Amino acid sequence: MRVVLLGPPGAGKGTQAQFIAGRLAVPAISTGDIFRANVSGQTELGLKAKVFMDAGDLVPDEVTVAMVKDRLAEPDAKAGFLLDGFPRTIAQAEQLAESLADLGHGLDRVLELVVEEEELVRRLSGRRMLVDGQMVQRDDDKPETVRHRLEVYREQTAPLSGFYERVGLLSQIEAIGSVEEVTARALRALGVDPEDPDTSAAPADA
């Protein structure tokens, strides 16, 4: 199964991607992880991406697409995948569709995690990390940066909902509640019984 997971920063995409992909037995491919690997490795693409990530802006398409293409070319993604963080724009969605068509594939479902903005700001602004023995706030989790990230999402990424809804692929998932509750909603949208671990995954009806 080939699935795209959409949702604003703080919606829980990373956590849900791991649970859903594990149930579908496909790799969870996170552009965030791809970006961080390139940044920590100080690759040319990583250095370019870091400037935009630190400001809370979207990484340009040419950088993002190059990273994702490299990842999708790996053997474990040939039988299926769950994409978390890509596409982020309609242009990227069109490039993804073209790439999959070349391989004779298409997306089975697009899941969108839905959370109100104030809850997203609360979640992200409350995150801390350990640095030199002290819990500190990441620069990109400061309230003003979070709101900017959400504004960028509304302007550039939220239109993907309409794009995928028009082609009958979109399922919106309320992302409030426990991790297990949200995962169960997502699995049902994919045609998978969350109570039956032996249920095979099949594309759900639009």
Coordinates of C-alpha atoms in Angstrom, one line a residue:
M1 CA 0.0 0.0 0.0
R2 CA 1.2 3.5 -0.9
V3 CA 0.0 6.2 1.5
V4 CA 0.7 9.9 2.0
L5 CA 0.2 11.3 5.5
L6 CA -0.7 15.0 5.7
G7 CA -1.1 17.4 8.6
P8 CA 0.3 20.6 10.1
P9 CA 3.3 20.7 12.4
G10 CA 2.4 19.2 15.8
A11 CA -0.4 17.0 14.5
G12 CA 1.5 13.9 15.4
K13 CA 2.5 12.8 11.9
G14 CA 5.8 11.2 13.0
T15 CA 4.2 9.1 15.7
Q16 CA 1.3 8.0 13.6
A17 CA 3.5 7.3 10.6
Q18 CA 5.4 4.7 12.6
F19 CA 2.3 2.9 13.9
I20 CA 0.4 2.9 10.7
A21 CA 3.4 1.9 8.6
G22 CA 4.2 -0.9 11.1
R23 CA 0.7 -2.2 10.7
L24 CA 0.9 -2.0 6.9
A25 CA 4.4 -3.6 6.9
V26 CA 5.8 -0.8 4.7
P27 CA 8.6 1.7 5.5
A28 CA 7.6 5.1 7.0
I29 CA 9.6 7.6 5.0
S30 CA 9.9 10.9 6.8
T31 CA 11.3 13.9 5.0
G32 CA 12.2 15.3 8.4
D33 CA 14.5 12.3 9.0
I34 CA 15.9 12.7 5.5
F35 CA 16.5 16.4 6.1
R36 CA 18.2 15.8 9.5
A37 CA 20.4 13.0 8.1
N38 CA 21.6 15.4 5.3
V39 CA 22.0 18.3 7.7
S40 CA 24.0 16.3 10.3
G41 CA 26.1 14.8 7.5
Q42 CA 26.6 18.3 6.2
T43 CA 25.8 17.3 2.6
E44 CA 25.3 20.0 0.0
L45 CA 21.6 19.4 0.1
G46 CA 21.6 19.4 3.9
L47 CA 23.3 22.8 4.2
K48 CA 20.8 24.3 1.8
A49 CA 17.8 22.8 3.6
K50 CA 19.0 24.0 7.1
V51 CA 18.7 27.7 6.2
F52 CA 15.0 27.2 5.5
M53 CA 14.3 24.8 8.3
D54 CA 15.8 27.1 11.0
A55 CA 13.5 29.9 9.7
G56 CA 10.4 27.7 9.8
D57 CA 10.1 28.0 6.0
L58 CA 9.5 25.2 3.5
V59 CA 12.6 23.7 1.9
P60 CA 12.6 24.5 -1.9
D61 CA 11.2 21.8 -4.2
E62 CA 14.4 21.0 -6.0
V63 CA 16.1 20.1 -2.7
T64 CA 13.2 18.2 -1.2
V65 CA 12.5 16.3 -4.4
A66 CA 16.1 15.3 -4.8
M67 CA 16.2 13.9 -1.2
V68 CA 12.9 12.0 -1.6
K69 CA 13.8 10.5 -4.9
D70 CA 17.0 9.1 -3.4
R71 CA 15.0 7.5 -0.6
L72 CA 12.2 6.1 -2.8
A73 CA 14.9 4.4 -4.9
E74 CA 15.9 2.2 -2.0
P75 CA 14.7 -1.5 -2.2
D76 CA 12.5 -1.4 0.8
A77 CA 10.2 1.2 -0.7
K78 CA 9.4 -0.7 -3.9
A79 CA 6.5 -2.7 -2.5
G80 CA 4.9 0.2 -0.7
F81 CA 5.5 3.1 1.7
L82 CA 4.0 5.7 3.9
L83 CA 5.3 9.2 3.1
D84 CA 5.3 11.7 6.0
G85 CA 6.1 15.3 5.1
F86 CA 6.0 14.9 1.4
P87 CA 4.4 16.2 -0.8
R88 CA 4.0 19.7 0.8
T89 CA 2.9 21.6 -2.3
I90 CA 0.6 20.8 -5.2
A91 CA 3.7 21.0 -7.5
Q92 CA 5.3 18.3 -5.4
A93 CA 2.2 16.2 -5.5
E94 CA 2.1 16.3 -9.2
Q95 CA 5.8 15.3 -9.3
L96 CA 5.1 12.4 -7.0
A97 CA 2.2 11.2 -9.2
E98 CA 4.4 11.3 -12.3
S99 CA 7.2 9.4 -10.5
L100 CA 4.8 6.7 -9.4
A101 CA 3.1 6.5 -12.8
D102 CA 6.5 5.8 -14.3
L103 CA 6.8 2.8 -12.0
G104 CA 3.2 1.7 -12.8
H105 CA 1.9 2.7 -9.4
G106 CA -0.4 5.2 -7.9
L107 CA -1.3 6.3 -4.3
D108 CA -3.9 4.2 -2.5
R109 CA -4.9 6.8 0.1
V110 CA -4.0 10.2 1.5
L111 CA -4.6 10.6 5.3
E112 CA -4.9 14.2 6.7
L113 CA -4.5 14.6 10.5
V114 CA -6.8 17.5 11.6
V115 CA -6.1 19.6 14.7
E116 CA -7.1 23.1 15.7
E117 CA -4.4 25.7 15.5
E118 CA -4.3 26.7 19.2
E119 CA -3.8 23.0 20.2
L120 CA -0.9 22.8 17.7
V121 CA 0.8 25.9 19.2
R122 CA 0.3 24.5 22.7
R123 CA 1.8 21.1 21.7
L124 CA 4.8 22.6 19.9
S125 CA 5.6 25.4 22.3
G126 CA 5.7 22.9 25.2
R127 CA 8.4 20.7 23.6
R128 CA 11.8 20.7 25.2
M129 CA 15.1 19.0 24.6
L130 CA 18.1 18.2 26.8
V131 CA 21.2 20.3 26.1
D132 CA 24.2 20.2 28.5
G133 CA 22.1 18.9 31.3
Q134 CA 19.4 21.5 30.9
M135 CA 15.9 21.3 29.2
V136 CA 15.7 24.0 26.6
Q137 CA 13.3 25.0 23.9
R138 CA 14.3 24.5 20.3
D139 CA 14.5 27.7 18.2
D140 CA 11.8 26.4 15.8
D141 CA 9.5 25.6 18.7
K142 CA 9.2 29.2 20.0
P143 CA 5.6 30.4 19.8
E144 CA 6.3 33.1 17.2
T145 CA 8.1 30.6 15.0
V146 CA 5.4 28.0 15.5
R147 CA 2.7 30.4 14.3
H148 CA 4.9 31.3 11.3
R149 CA 5.3 27.6 10.4
L150 CA 1.5 27.2 10.7
E151 CA 0.9 30.2 8.4
V152 CA 3.3 28.8 5.9
Y153 CA 1.5 25.5 6.1
R154 CA -1.9 27.1 5.5
E155 CA -0.6 29.0 2.5
Q156 CA 1.4 26.3 0.8
T157 CA 0.5 22.9 2.1
A158 CA -3.2 23.0 3.2
P159 CA -4.3 23.3 -0.5
L160 CA -3.2 19.6 -0.9
S161 CA -6.4 18.7 0.9
G162 CA -8.5 19.9 -2.0
F163 CA -6.1 18.5 -4.6
Y164 CA -6.4 15.0 -3.2
E165 CA -10.1 15.3 -2.4
R166 CA -10.8 16.1 -6.0
V167 CA -9.2 12.8 -7.1
G168 CA -11.0 10.8 -4.4
L169 CA -8.0 9.9 -2.3
L170 CA -8.4 12.1 0.8
S171 CA -9.5 10.8 4.2
Q172 CA -9.5 13.4 7.1
I173 CA -8.6 12.0 10.5
E174 CA -9.4 13.8 13.8
A175 CA -6.0 13.8 15.6
I176 CA -7.3 14.5 19.1
G177 CA -7.2 11.8 21.7
S178 CA -4.8 9.0 22.5
V179 CA -2.2 7.8 20.0
E180 CA -4.1 4.5 19.9
E181 CA -7.4 6.2 19.1
V182 CA -6.0 8.3 16.3
T183 CA -4.2 5.2 14.9
A184 CA -7.5 3.2 14.9
R185 CA -9.3 6.0 13.0
A186 CA -6.5 6.1 10.4
L187 CA -6.5 2.3 9.9
R188 CA -10.3 2.2 9.4
A189 CA -9.9 4.9 6.7
L190 CA -7.4 2.5 5.0
G191 CA -9.8 -0.4 5.2
V192 CA -7.9 -2.1 8.0
D193 CA -9.6 -3.5 11.1
P194 CA -7.6 -2.0 14.1
E195 CA -8.8 -4.8 16.3
D196 CA -7.7 -7.6 14.1
P197 CA -3.9 -7.8 13.6
D198 CA -4.3 -10.4 10.9
T199 CA -6.6 -8.2 8.7
S200 CA -4.8 -7.5 5.4
A201 CA -4.6 -3.9 4.3
A202 CA -6.7 -3.0 1.3
P203 CA -7.5 0.4 -0.2
A204 CA -10.6 1.9 1.3
D205 CA -13.4 3.2 -0.8
A206 CA -13.3 7.0 -1.4

